[in-house]
Tab-separated table of C-alpha atoms and ligand atoms in Angstrom:
chain	number	residue	atom	x	y	z
R	1	UNK	CA	0.000	0.000	0.000
R	2	UNK	CA	1.198	3.481	-0.723
R	3	UNK	CA	0.072	4.820	2.669
R	4	UNK	CA	0.878	8.492	3.070
R	5	UNK	CA	2.505	8.696	-0.359
R	6	UNK	CA	0.589	10.382	-3.181
R	7	UNK	CA	2.102	7.975	-5.723
R	8	UNK	CA	3.793	4.586	-5.713
R	9	UNK	CA	6.672	5.966	-7.725
R	10	UNK	CA	7.666	8.291	-4.890
R	11	UNK	CA	7.256	5.533	-2.319
R	12	UNK	CA	9.413	3.193	-4.389
R	13	UNK	CA	12.119	5.841	-4.873
R	14	UNK	CA	12.156	6.318	-1.104
R	15	UNK	CA	12.420	2.576	-0.493
R	16	UNK	CA	15.748	2.253	-2.283
R	17	UNK	CA	17.962	2.520	0.825
R	18	UNK	CA	15.849	-0.289	2.344
R	19	UNK	CA	16.282	-2.391	-0.789
R	20	UNK	CA	20.066	-2.053	-0.470
R	21	UNK	CA	19.932	-3.160	3.165
R	22	UNK	CA	17.635	-6.059	2.386
R	23	UNK	CA	20.032	-7.323	-0.311
R	24	UNK	CA	22.931	-7.094	2.136
R	25	UNK	CA	20.889	-9.069	4.641
R	26	UNK	CA	19.879	-11.780	2.164
R	27	UNK	CA	23.198	-12.245	0.431
R	28	UNK	CA	25.946	-11.508	2.949
R	29	UNK	CA	26.900	-12.665	6.424
R	30	UNK	CA	27.977	-10.520	9.372
R	31	UNK	CA	31.642	-11.094	8.591
R	32	UNK	CA	31.126	-9.674	5.094
R	33	UNK	CA	31.201	-12.906	3.074
R	34	UNK	CA	28.787	-13.380	0.200
R	35	UNK	CA	26.273	-16.217	0.062
R	36	UNK	CA	25.678	-17.467	-3.466
R	37	UNK	CA	24.659	-20.976	-4.443
R	38	UNK	CA	27.727	-23.115	-5.319
R	39	UNK	CA	26.100	-24.641	-8.383
R	40	UNK	CA	25.473	-21.158	-9.805
R	41	UNK	CA	29.055	-20.122	-9.099
R	42	UNK	CA	30.456	-23.286	-10.706
R	43	UNK	CA	28.413	-22.677	-13.799
R	44	UNK	CA	29.423	-19.017	-14.054
R	45	UNK	CA	33.062	-19.803	-13.373
R	46	UNK	CA	33.215	-21.993	-16.440
R	47	UNK	CA	31.875	-19.257	-18.700
R	48	UNK	CA	34.240	-17.369	-20.976
R	49	UNK	CA	31.668	-14.622	-21.544
R	50	UNK	CA	28.496	-13.351	-19.922
R	51	UNK	CA	25.480	-12.329	-21.982
R	52	UNK	CA	23.080	-10.049	-20.171
R	53	UNK	CA	19.669	-9.910	-21.850
R	54	UNK	CA	16.893	-7.533	-20.788
R	55	UNK	CA	14.483	-4.776	-21.814
R	56	UNK	CA	13.934	-1.147	-20.831
R	57	UNK	CA	15.159	-0.194	-17.399
R	58	UNK	CA	16.432	-3.709	-16.753
R	59	UNK	CA	18.553	-3.390	-19.902
R	60	UNK	CA	20.002	-0.208	-18.448
R	61	UNK	CA	20.810	-2.068	-15.221
R	62	UNK	CA	22.587	-4.555	-17.494
R	63	UNK	CA	24.734	-1.810	-19.009
R	64	UNK	CA	26.018	-1.008	-15.533
R	65	UNK	CA	26.320	-4.756	-14.873
R	66	UNK	CA	28.821	-5.037	-17.718
R	67	UNK	CA	31.085	-2.527	-15.958
R	68	UNK	CA	30.664	-4.403	-12.686
R	69	UNK	CA	31.270	-7.933	-14.016
R	70	UNK	CA	34.237	-6.797	-16.068
R	71	UNK	CA	35.588	-4.664	-13.215
R	72	UNK	CA	35.224	-7.149	-10.358
R	73	UNK	CA	35.246	-10.575	-12.006
R	74	UNK	CA	37.258	-9.724	-15.153
R	75	UNK	CA	34.865	-11.671	-17.331
R	76	UNK	CA	33.991	-10.217	-20.745
R	77	UNK	CA	30.326	-9.230	-20.737
R	78	UNK	CA	27.898	-8.289	-23.474
R	79	UNK	CA	24.547	-6.613	-22.886
R	80	UNK	CA	21.685	-7.139	-25.299
R	81	UNK	CA	18.210	-5.730	-25.769
R	82	UNK	CA	16.007	-8.827	-25.652
R	83	UNK	CA	13.841	-7.910	-28.644
R	84	UNK	CA	16.975	-7.511	-30.775
R	85	UNK	CA	18.707	-10.651	-29.575
R	86	UNK	CA	15.580	-12.648	-30.355
R	87	UNK	CA	15.803	-12.229	-34.110
R	88	UNK	CA	19.416	-11.212	-34.532
R	89	UNK	CA	21.548	-13.119	-32.031
R	90	UNK	CA	25.266	-12.316	-31.895
R	91	UNK	CA	27.960	-14.909	-32.593
R	92	UNK	CA	28.322	-16.584	-29.202
R	93	UNK	CA	31.556	-17.410	-27.422
R	94	UNK	CA	32.496	-21.019	-26.771
R	95	UNK	CA	31.169	-21.075	-23.227
R	96	UNK	CA	28.458	-18.469	-22.836
R	97	UNK	CA	26.465	-17.902	-19.675
R	98	UNK	CA	23.207	-15.975	-19.845
R	99	UNK	CA	21.840	-13.535	-17.296
R	100	UNK	CA	18.257	-12.330	-17.648
R	101	UNK	CA	17.429	-9.164	-15.764
R	102	UNK	CA	13.724	-8.657	-15.286
R	103	UNK	CA	11.760	-7.020	-12.518
R	104	UNK	CA	8.536	-8.840	-13.366
R	105	UNK	CA	9.958	-12.068	-14.733
R	106	UNK	CA	7.256	-11.979	-17.403
R	107	UNK	CA	8.634	-9.810	-20.210
R	108	UNK	CA	7.806	-11.569	-23.483
R	109	UNK	CA	10.908	-10.390	-25.352
R	110	UNK	CA	13.152	-11.839	-22.650
R	111	UNK	CA	11.111	-15.026	-22.399
R	112	UNK	CA	11.560	-15.601	-26.085
R	113	UNK	CA	15.355	-15.372	-25.770
R	114	UNK	CA	15.395	-17.673	-22.753
R	115	UNK	CA	13.383	-20.261	-24.675
R	116	UNK	CA	16.043	-20.113	-27.402
R	117	UNK	CA	18.890	-20.355	-24.865
R	118	UNK	CA	17.241	-23.421	-23.359
R	119	UNK	CA	16.934	-24.968	-26.808
R	120	UNK	CA	20.633	-24.367	-27.362
R	121	UNK	CA	21.261	-26.088	-24.029
R	122	UNK	CA	23.073	-23.265	-22.219
R	123	UNK	CA	22.717	-22.496	-18.534
R	124	UNK	CA	21.189	-19.261	-17.363
R	125	UNK	CA	20.374	-17.098	-14.392
R	126	UNK	CA	17.314	-14.898	-13.922
R	127	UNK	CA	17.615	-11.933	-11.591
R	128	UNK	CA	14.075	-10.915	-10.763
R	129	UNK	CA	11.807	-9.386	-8.164
R	130	UNK	CA	9.066	-11.974	-8.596
R	131	UNK	CA	9.467	-15.433	-7.174
R	132	UNK	CA	8.089	-18.165	-9.395
R	133	UNK	CA	7.709	-15.850	-12.363
R	134	UNK	CA	8.028	-17.414	-15.803
R	135	UNK	CA	11.624	-16.319	-16.397
R	136	UNK	CA	12.548	-17.578	-12.959
R	137	UNK	CA	10.984	-20.986	-13.551
R	138	UNK	CA	12.486	-21.416	-16.987
R	139	UNK	CA	16.068	-20.406	-16.166
R	140	UNK	CA	18.599	-22.750	-14.570
R	141	UNK	CA	19.124	-20.442	-11.574
R	142	UNK	CA	17.298	-17.528	-9.930
R	143	UNK	CA	18.410	-14.720	-7.650
R	144	UNK	CA	15.653	-12.641	-6.095
R	145	UNK	CA	15.767	-8.902	-5.496
R	146	UNK	CA	13.630	-8.938	-2.341
R	147	UNK	CA	12.651	-5.354	-3.181
R	148	UNK	CA	8.963	-5.712	-2.360
R	149	UNK	CA	6.339	-5.267	-5.086
R	150	UNK	CA	7.050	-2.527	-7.605
R	151	UNK	CA	3.693	-1.062	-8.599
R	152	UNK	CA	4.510	2.162	-10.475
R	153	UNK	CA	4.954	1.554	-14.196
R	154	UNK	CA	8.229	3.470	-14.084
R	155	UNK	CA	10.798	1.134	-12.616
R	156	UNK	CA	12.996	2.618	-9.880
R	157	UNK	CA	13.894	0.330	-7.004
R	158	UNK	CA	14.211	-2.672	-9.329
R	159	UNK	CA	16.936	-0.818	-11.263
R	160	UNK	CA	19.015	-0.068	-8.187
R	161	UNK	CA	18.258	-3.509	-6.740
R	162	UNK	CA	19.462	-5.220	-9.913
R	163	UNK	CA	22.701	-3.228	-9.964
R	164	UNK	CA	23.378	-3.963	-6.295
R	165	UNK	CA	22.737	-7.675	-6.802
R	166	UNK	CA	25.026	-7.701	-9.849
R	167	UNK	CA	27.720	-6.220	-7.589
R	168	UNK	CA	27.149	-8.915	-4.963
R	169	UNK	CA	27.323	-11.665	-7.562
R	170	UNK	CA	30.352	-10.191	-9.348
R	171	UNK	CA	32.166	-9.849	-6.037
R	172	UNK	CA	31.643	-13.546	-5.279
R	173	UNK	CA	32.515	-14.660	-8.809
R	174	UNK	CA	35.655	-12.507	-8.863
R	175	UNK	CA	36.684	-13.822	-5.475
R	176	UNK	CA	36.273	-17.367	-6.735
R	177	UNK	CA	38.550	-16.468	-9.651
R	178	UNK	CA	40.994	-14.749	-7.313
R	179	UNK	CA	40.654	-11.352	-8.904
R	180	UNK	CA	42.159	-8.779	-6.550
R	181	UNK	CA	39.553	-6.129	-7.455
R	182	UNK	CA	36.963	-8.524	-6.007
R	183	UNK	CA	38.840	-9.811	-2.976
R	184	UNK	CA	39.501	-6.260	-1.791
R	185	UNK	CA	35.882	-5.205	-2.430
R	186	UNK	CA	33.757	-5.423	0.714
R	187	UNK	CA	30.362	-5.441	-0.946
R	188	UNK	CA	28.309	-5.256	2.261
R	189	UNK	CA	30.254	-2.244	3.434
R	190	UNK	CA	30.128	-0.530	0.039
R	191	UNK	CA	26.378	-1.080	-0.287
R	192	UNK	CA	25.836	0.249	3.226
R	193	UNK	CA	27.626	3.432	2.174
R	194	UNK	CA	25.339	3.504	-0.868
R	195	UNK	CA	22.227	3.079	1.288
R	196	UNK	CA	23.287	5.972	3.514
R	197	UNK	CA	24.041	8.133	0.482
R	198	UNK	CA	20.662	7.319	-1.077
R	199	UNK	CA	18.995	8.307	2.173
R	200	UNK	CA	20.733	11.700	2.082
R	201	UNK	CA	19.467	12.209	-1.472
R	202	UNK	CA	15.856	11.233	-0.884
R	203	UNK	CA	15.824	13.440	2.202
R	204	UNK	CA	16.530	16.469	0.002
R	205	UNK	CA	13.528	16.166	-2.282
R	206	UNK	CA	12.582	19.857	-2.282
R	207	UNK	CA	15.725	20.651	-4.213
R	208	UNK	CA	14.740	18.434	-7.145
R	209	UNK	CA	11.190	19.735	-7.188
R	210	UNK	CA	12.638	23.216	-7.614
R	211	UNK	CA	15.057	22.212	-10.376
R	212	UNK	CA	12.259	20.378	-12.205
R	213	UNK	CA	10.033	23.473	-11.949
R	214	UNK	CA	12.776	25.744	-13.309
R	215	UNK	CA	14.242	23.549	-16.024
R	216	UNK	CA	11.828	20.821	-17.052
R	217	UNK	CA	8.207	21.732	-16.337
R	218	UNK	CA	7.605	23.448	-19.665
R	219	UNK	CA	10.450	22.290	-21.881
R	220	UNK	CA	9.861	20.537	-25.199
R	221	UNK	CA	12.938	18.350	-24.994
R	222	UNK	CA	15.882	17.515	-22.744
R	223	UNK	CA	19.214	15.704	-22.699
R	224	UNK	CA	21.055	13.609	-20.185
R	225	UNK	CA	24.727	13.266	-21.019
R	226	UNK	CA	27.662	11.351	-19.589
R	227	UNK	CA	30.626	9.169	-20.450
R	228	UNK	CA	31.511	5.602	-19.445
R	229	UNK	CA	29.397	4.475	-16.477
R	230	UNK	CA	27.751	7.921	-16.452
R	231	UNK	CA	26.513	7.320	-19.990
R	232	UNK	CA	24.791	4.161	-18.737
R	233	UNK	CA	22.979	6.240	-16.128
R	234	UNK	CA	22.158	8.960	-18.667
R	235	UNK	CA	20.237	6.399	-20.717
R	236	UNK	CA	18.154	5.257	-17.758
R	237	UNK	CA	17.609	8.846	-16.585
R	238	UNK	CA	16.317	9.774	-20.041
R	239	UNK	CA	13.926	6.819	-20.140
R	240	UNK	CA	12.579	7.783	-16.715
R	241	UNK	CA	11.925	11.384	-17.719
R	242	UNK	CA	10.319	10.612	-21.067
R	243	UNK	CA	8.212	7.770	-19.700
R	244	UNK	CA	6.416	9.775	-17.005
R	245	UNK	CA	6.609	13.375	-18.265
R	246	UNK	CA	6.397	12.855	-22.070
R	247	UNK	CA	9.305	15.255	-22.543
R	248	UNK	CA	11.316	14.023	-25.502
R	249	UNK	CA	14.623	13.143	-23.838
R	250	UNK	CA	17.810	11.597	-25.100
R	251	UNK	CA	20.479	9.895	-23.034
R	252	UNK	CA	23.657	10.656	-24.887
R	253	UNK	CA	27.360	9.846	-24.794
R	254	UNK	CA	28.550	13.375	-24.173
R	255	UNK	CA	31.442	13.179	-26.629
R	256	UNK	CA	29.067	12.133	-29.393
R	257	UNK	CA	26.867	15.243	-29.165
R	258	UNK	CA	29.110	17.293	-31.407
R	259	UNK	CA	28.732	14.718	-34.173
R	260	UNK	CA	25.258	15.924	-35.041
R	261	UNK	CA	22.881	16.046	-32.107
R	262	UNK	CA	24.242	19.342	-30.818
R	263	UNK	CA	22.197	20.909	-33.636
R	264	UNK	CA	19.142	20.396	-31.404
R	265	UNK	CA	20.459	22.638	-28.621
R	266	UNK	CA	18.581	25.941	-28.421
R	267	UNK	CA	18.325	28.749	-25.907
R	268	UNK	CA	17.180	27.116	-22.664
R	269	UNK	CA	17.372	23.429	-23.718
R	270	UNK	CA	17.984	21.460	-20.504
R	271	UNK	CA	21.188	19.404	-20.635
R	272	UNK	CA	21.770	17.402	-17.482
R	273	UNK	CA	25.314	16.087	-17.149
R	274	UNK	CA	26.139	13.114	-14.957
R	275	UNK	CA	29.708	13.343	-13.673
R	276	UNK	CA	30.840	10.553	-11.332
R	277	UNK	CA	33.586	8.941	-13.377
R	278	UNK	CA	36.942	10.519	-12.485
R	279	UNK	CA	38.579	9.430	-15.739
R	280	UNK	CA	36.058	11.205	-17.914
R	281	UNK	CA	34.868	14.091	-15.702
R	282	UNK	CA	37.030	16.708	-17.397
R	283	UNK	CA	35.857	15.625	-20.826
R	284	UNK	CA	32.187	15.697	-19.936
R	285	UNK	CA	32.693	19.147	-18.452
R	286	UNK	CA	34.177	20.345	-21.709
R	287	UNK	CA	31.085	19.014	-23.507
R	288	UNK	CA	28.874	20.995	-21.139
R	289	UNK	CA	30.845	24.102	-22.145
R	290	UNK	CA	30.050	23.399	-25.799
R	291	UNK	CA	26.316	23.267	-25.128
R	292	UNK	CA	26.428	26.233	-22.728
R	293	UNK	CA	27.925	28.278	-25.539
R	294	UNK	CA	24.826	27.407	-27.598
R	295	UNK	CA	22.418	28.549	-24.898
R	296	UNK	CA	21.707	25.252	-23.090
R	297	UNK	CA	20.499	25.258	-19.510
R	298	UNK	CA	23.149	22.976	-18.004
R	299	UNK	CA	22.575	21.120	-14.751
R	300	UNK	CA	25.437	19.079	-13.336
R	301	UNK	CA	24.922	16.014	-11.138
R	302	UNK	CA	28.378	15.388	-9.680
R	303	UNK	CA	30.057	13.153	-7.101
R	304	UNK	CA	31.282	15.156	-4.139
R	305	UNK	CA	34.947	14.383	-4.821
R	306	UNK	CA	34.643	15.789	-8.363
R	307	UNK	CA	32.425	18.764	-7.533
R	308	UNK	CA	33.228	22.335	-8.559
R	309	UNK	CA	31.651	25.670	-7.735
R	310	UNK	CA	28.329	26.050	-9.477
R	311	UNK	CA	27.464	22.335	-9.697
R	312	UNK	CA	23.784	22.002	-8.844
R	313	UNK	CA	23.387	18.460	-7.494
R	314	UNK	CA	26.092	16.850	-5.363
R	315	UNK	CA	26.177	13.085	-4.760
R	316	UNK	CA	27.725	11.432	-1.717
R	317	UNK	CA	30.903	9.522	-2.644
R	318	UNK	CA	30.701	5.751	-3.128
R	319	UNK	CA	32.813	3.054	-4.848
R	320	UNK	CA	33.436	3.962	-8.497
R	321	UNK	CA	31.443	0.956	-9.807
R	322	UNK	CA	28.431	1.855	-7.683
R	323	UNK	CA	27.975	5.540	-8.516
R	324	UNK	CA	24.937	4.802	-10.758
R	325	UNK	CA	23.071	3.748	-7.614
R	326	UNK	CA	23.310	7.305	-6.370
R	327	UNK	CA	23.317	9.260	-9.617
R	328	UNK	CA	19.980	7.810	-10.695
R	329	UNK	CA	18.125	8.957	-7.568
R	330	UNK	CA	17.980	12.700	-8.379
R	331	UNK	CA	17.068	11.762	-11.966
R	332	UNK	CA	14.153	9.619	-10.760
R	333	UNK	CA	12.985	12.499	-8.583
R	334	UNK	CA	13.340	15.004	-11.424
R	335	UNK	CA	11.162	12.735	-13.587
R	336	UNK	CA	8.613	12.355	-10.818
R	337	UNK	CA	8.265	16.080	-10.142
R	338	UNK	CA	8.233	17.010	-13.820
R	339	UNK	CA	5.346	14.604	-14.377
R	340	UNK	CA	3.420	16.077	-11.445
R	341	UNK	CA	4.091	19.636	-12.542
R	342	UNK	CA	2.736	18.789	-15.987
R	343	UNK	CA	-0.369	17.312	-14.419
R	344	UNK	CA	0.044	13.632	-15.344
R	345	UNK	CA	-0.706	10.385	-13.541
R	346	UNK	CA	2.847	9.512	-12.491
R	347	UNK	CA	2.134	5.862	-11.738
R	348	UNK	CA	0.251	5.121	-14.946
R	349	UNK	CA	1.820	6.883	-17.882
R	350	UNK	CA	-0.109	6.721	-21.140
R	351	UNK	CA	0.365	3.831	-23.573
R	352	UNK	CA	2.239	1.684	-21.054
R	353	UNK	CA	1.641	-1.422	-18.953
R	354	UNK	CA	3.675	-2.549	-15.975
R	355	UNK	CA	4.897	-5.667	-17.659
R	356	UNK	CA	5.050	-6.106	-21.379
R	357	UNK	CA	3.848	-9.630	-22.010
R	358	UNK	CA	3.450	-9.281	-25.755
R	359	UNK	CA	6.298	-9.356	-28.192
V	401	M6R	O1	9.822	-6.538	-15.856
V	401	M6R	P1	11.016	-6.179	-16.695
V	401	M6R	O2	12.164	-5.673	-15.881
V	401	M6R	O3	11.438	-7.294	-17.602
V	401	M6R	O4	10.516	-4.999	-17.607
V	401	M6R	C1	11.320	-4.466	-18.615
V	401	M6R	C2	10.766	-3.167	-19.126
V	401	M6R	O5	9.511	-3.328	-19.709
V	401	M6R	C3	10.653	-2.118	-18.004
V	401	M6R	O6	11.875	-1.923	-17.357
V	401	M6R	C4	10.169	-0.776	-18.567
V	401	M6R	O7	11.153	-0.235	-19.411
V	401	M6R	C5	9.831	0.186	-17.426
V	401	M6R	N1	8.522	0.731	-17.616
V	401	M6R	C6	10.803	1.303	-17.313
V	401	M6R	O8	10.501	2.162	-16.267
């Protein structure tokens, strides 16, 4: 029940620190070790490549998952949109392992790919929020998000839950393979820091309501930009905004703007830059200068350790592979408030259903 909340989306955004803590509780012990089924680990250990398959927001959680699995477990990882994989599968490696990310466990596009994977005889894992869902039953293994029901059509806590669970799994897999990035990564501690940081962000809601009112409430279009892991977040942030506010929004690799899309920037066009990746921060900032010079209304969402005077939204610092868990929170809130300010039903955007069970 949504209780005192006007909309489920806001409730579910607020629940994200709890989702982090619940994942820590379900998958780690007090001494910080990770509990993952041995059979699943054995199967993943044998794989020479991971294939993450998903749709929509879950696909975006997969994009971050690639960074996490490659960073912590050093296993090459590909991420595929389910509806594309279905009819145009890539050339597979010798020993593929498939990971299906799906909040509902019922998405038809993903089910179709899993049916094909089963026909090929490969093992698979479904990461889902719904026990006994179709994708859970049909995959070899399941890991549950324990996020509580997600009712709002716009997915929020499932996205952050999926990323956190990918980190837990990658930590354990990397440890098994003796990768130092994984052995030195205390996932329970890092996710606790994330939960605290998320709490700080959701406690400052008024700020985002104000930014939405100034920059997004009446705009025709908007951009989220970023590089590397920040580009992954930009894509999810854009989906969130367009889905609930109907503002045409693109999530763009910031360096790619100048290759054509910058032509769309006009006086006042909102360009929201995500800057959490130290390696690329300077470069994204130089892209914000390019759009500023063309009249854009630039809003920076920046990790505290990279912040400069004038940055509008500051994120608490967390491990470099987990920054999407924080960066997405203000973006979810911006989408929520923009939708409200435009007078829409936040939980039930037009033309959409909670789970897409047709191809
Ligand atoms: O249940 P799933 O995670 O498989 O759903 C996938 C997409 O349909 C879903 O994430 C959709 O993009 C959301 N409405 C996004 O907020």
